[in-house]
mmCIF file of C-alpha atoms in Angstrom:
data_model
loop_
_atom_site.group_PDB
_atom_site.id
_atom_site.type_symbol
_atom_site.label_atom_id
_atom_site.label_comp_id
_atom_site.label_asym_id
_atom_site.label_seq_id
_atom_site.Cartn_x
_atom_site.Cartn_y
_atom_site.Cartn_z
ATOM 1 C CA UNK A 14 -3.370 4.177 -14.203
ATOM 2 C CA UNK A 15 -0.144 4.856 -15.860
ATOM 3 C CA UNK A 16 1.032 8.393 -18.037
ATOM 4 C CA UNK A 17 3.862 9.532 -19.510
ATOM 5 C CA UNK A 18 4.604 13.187 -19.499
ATOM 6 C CA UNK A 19 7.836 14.128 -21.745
ATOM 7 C CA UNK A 20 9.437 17.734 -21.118
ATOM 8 C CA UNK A 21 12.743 19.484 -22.879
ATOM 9 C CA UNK A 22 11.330 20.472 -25.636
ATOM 10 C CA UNK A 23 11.544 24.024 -27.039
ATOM 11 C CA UNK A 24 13.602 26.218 -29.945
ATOM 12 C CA UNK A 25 17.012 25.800 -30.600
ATOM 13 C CA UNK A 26 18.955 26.844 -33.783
ATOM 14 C CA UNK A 27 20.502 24.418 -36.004
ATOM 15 C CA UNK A 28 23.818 22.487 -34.518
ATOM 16 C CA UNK A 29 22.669 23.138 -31.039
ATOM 17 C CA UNK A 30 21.634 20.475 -28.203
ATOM 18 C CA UNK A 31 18.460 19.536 -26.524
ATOM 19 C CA UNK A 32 17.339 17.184 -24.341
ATOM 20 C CA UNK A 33 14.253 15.395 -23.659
ATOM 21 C CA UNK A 34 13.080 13.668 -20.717
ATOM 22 C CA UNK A 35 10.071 11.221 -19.822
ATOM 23 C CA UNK A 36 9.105 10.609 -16.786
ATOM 24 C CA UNK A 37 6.365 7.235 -16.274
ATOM 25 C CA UNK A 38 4.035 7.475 -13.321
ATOM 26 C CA UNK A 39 0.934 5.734 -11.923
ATOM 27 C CA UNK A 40 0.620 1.746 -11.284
ATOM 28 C CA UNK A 41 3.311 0.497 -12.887
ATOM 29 C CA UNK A 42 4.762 -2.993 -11.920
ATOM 30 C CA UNK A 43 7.904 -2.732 -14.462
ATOM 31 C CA UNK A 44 8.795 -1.408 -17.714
ATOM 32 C CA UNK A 45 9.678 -3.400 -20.297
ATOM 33 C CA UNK A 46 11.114 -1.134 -23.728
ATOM 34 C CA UNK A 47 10.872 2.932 -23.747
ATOM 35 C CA UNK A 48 11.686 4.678 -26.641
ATOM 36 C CA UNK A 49 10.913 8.070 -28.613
ATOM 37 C CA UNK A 50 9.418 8.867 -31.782
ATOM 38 C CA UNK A 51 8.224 12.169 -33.399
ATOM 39 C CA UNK A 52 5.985 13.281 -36.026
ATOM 40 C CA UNK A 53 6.761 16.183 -38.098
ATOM 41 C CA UNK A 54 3.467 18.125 -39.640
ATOM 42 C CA UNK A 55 2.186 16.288 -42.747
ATOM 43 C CA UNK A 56 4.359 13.242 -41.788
ATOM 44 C CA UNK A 57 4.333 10.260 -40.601
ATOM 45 C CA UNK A 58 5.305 9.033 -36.990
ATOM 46 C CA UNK A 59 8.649 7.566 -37.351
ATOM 47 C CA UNK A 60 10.905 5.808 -34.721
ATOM 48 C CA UNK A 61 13.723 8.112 -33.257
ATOM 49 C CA UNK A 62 15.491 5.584 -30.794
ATOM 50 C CA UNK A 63 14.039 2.833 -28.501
ATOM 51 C CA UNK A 64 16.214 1.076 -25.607
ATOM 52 C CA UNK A 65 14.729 -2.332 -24.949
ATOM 53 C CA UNK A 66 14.161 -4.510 -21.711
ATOM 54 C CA UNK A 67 17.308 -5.807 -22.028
ATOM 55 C CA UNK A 68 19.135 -2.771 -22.397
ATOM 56 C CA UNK A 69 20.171 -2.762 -26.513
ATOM 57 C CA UNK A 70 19.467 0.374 -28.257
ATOM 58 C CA UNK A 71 18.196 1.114 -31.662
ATOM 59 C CA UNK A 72 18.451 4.274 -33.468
ATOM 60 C CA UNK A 73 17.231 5.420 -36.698
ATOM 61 C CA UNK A 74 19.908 6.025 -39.114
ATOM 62 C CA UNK A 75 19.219 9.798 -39.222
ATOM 63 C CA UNK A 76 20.391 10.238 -35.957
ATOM 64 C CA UNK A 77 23.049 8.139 -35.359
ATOM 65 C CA UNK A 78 26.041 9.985 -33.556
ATOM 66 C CA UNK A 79 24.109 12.266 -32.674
ATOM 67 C CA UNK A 80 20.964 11.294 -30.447
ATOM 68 C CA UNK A 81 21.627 9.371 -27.290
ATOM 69 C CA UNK A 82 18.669 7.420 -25.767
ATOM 70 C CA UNK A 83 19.593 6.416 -21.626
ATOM 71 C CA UNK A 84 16.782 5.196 -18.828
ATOM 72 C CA UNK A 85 17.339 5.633 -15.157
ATOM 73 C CA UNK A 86 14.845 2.464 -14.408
ATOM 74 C CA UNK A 87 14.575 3.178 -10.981
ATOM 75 C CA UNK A 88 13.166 6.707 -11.449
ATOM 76 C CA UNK A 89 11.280 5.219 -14.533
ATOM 77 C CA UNK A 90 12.382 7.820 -16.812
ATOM 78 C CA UNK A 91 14.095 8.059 -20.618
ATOM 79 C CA UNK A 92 16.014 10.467 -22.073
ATOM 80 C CA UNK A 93 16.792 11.909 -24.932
ATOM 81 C CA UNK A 94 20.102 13.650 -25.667
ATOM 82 C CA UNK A 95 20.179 15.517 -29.083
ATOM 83 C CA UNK A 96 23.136 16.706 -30.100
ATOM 84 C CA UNK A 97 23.974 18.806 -33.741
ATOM 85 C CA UNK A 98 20.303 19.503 -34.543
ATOM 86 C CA UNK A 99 19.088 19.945 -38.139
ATOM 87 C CA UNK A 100 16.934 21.073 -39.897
ATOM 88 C CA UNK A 101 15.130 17.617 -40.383
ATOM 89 C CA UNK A 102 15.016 17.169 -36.670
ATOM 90 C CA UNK A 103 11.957 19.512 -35.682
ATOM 91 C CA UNK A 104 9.045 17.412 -35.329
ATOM 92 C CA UNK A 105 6.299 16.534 -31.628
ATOM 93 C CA UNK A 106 8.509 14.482 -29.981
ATOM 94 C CA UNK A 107 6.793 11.621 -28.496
ATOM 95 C CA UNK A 108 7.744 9.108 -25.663
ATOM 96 C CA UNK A 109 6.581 5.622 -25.592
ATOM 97 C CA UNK A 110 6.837 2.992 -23.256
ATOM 98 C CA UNK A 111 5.680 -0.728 -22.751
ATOM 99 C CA UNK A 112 4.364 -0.913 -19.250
ATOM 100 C CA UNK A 113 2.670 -3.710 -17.247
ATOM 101 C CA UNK A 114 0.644 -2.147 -14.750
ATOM 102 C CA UNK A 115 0.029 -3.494 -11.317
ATOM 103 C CA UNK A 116 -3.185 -5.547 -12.160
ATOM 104 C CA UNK A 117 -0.388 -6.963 -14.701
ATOM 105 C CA UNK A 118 -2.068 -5.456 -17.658
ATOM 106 C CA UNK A 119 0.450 -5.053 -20.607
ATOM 107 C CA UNK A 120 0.050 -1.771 -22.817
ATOM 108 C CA UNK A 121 1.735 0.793 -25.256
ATOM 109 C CA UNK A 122 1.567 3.996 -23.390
ATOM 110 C CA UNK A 123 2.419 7.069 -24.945
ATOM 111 C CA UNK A 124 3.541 10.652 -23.707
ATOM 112 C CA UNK A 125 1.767 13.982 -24.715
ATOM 113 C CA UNK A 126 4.111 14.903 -26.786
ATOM 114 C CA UNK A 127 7.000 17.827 -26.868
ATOM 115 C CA UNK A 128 7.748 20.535 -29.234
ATOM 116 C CA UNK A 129 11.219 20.620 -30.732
ATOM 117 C CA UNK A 130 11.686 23.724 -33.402
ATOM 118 C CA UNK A 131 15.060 23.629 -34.936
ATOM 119 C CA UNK A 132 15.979 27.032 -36.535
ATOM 120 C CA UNK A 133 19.083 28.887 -37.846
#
């Protein structure tokens, strides 16, 4: 039994900061990569940034300089600092993470999802 349950979200106007945190709970024997992603409406899901088990980082170009992906691994949570918001940004944030569960079970989990609104 694992979830992820992301929180931070909310309106902000355009140039302003947010930030979005992820918190992993339930049976979980280690966490290998956690990352974000968010889907605007009538859009695909794209990849926002992703920090990997060995602790590289990936962004997509869109928000380079500006987002800032960390993990505190021994709270098992991710973060997402977003910094000079546009008007591209607003989307359901979601968090992901590859977890292997107690019973050693490997799996994609994924968070509920958080609303970011960017207005100006």
């Amino acid at each position: 039994q694992v979830q992820l349950v992301e929180s931070g979200g909310g309106l902000v106007q355009a140039g302003g900061s947010l930030r979005l945190s992820c918190a992993a709970s339930g049976s979980i024997f280690s966490i290998n990569a956690m990352g974000w992603y968010r889907q605007a409406p009538g859009k695909q899901r794209e990849l926002v940034a992703a920090s990997t088990s060995g602790g590289s980082t990936n962004y997509a170009d869109s928000v380079k300089g500006r987002f800032t992906i960390s993990r505190d691994n021994a709270k098992n949570m991710v973060y997402l600092q977003m910094n000079s918001l546009k008007p591209e940004d607003p989307a359901v944030y979601y968090c992901n993470a590859e977890v292997v569960s107690t019973a050693r079970a490997t799996f994609d989990y994924w968070g509920q999802g958080t609303q970011v609104t960017v207005s100006s």
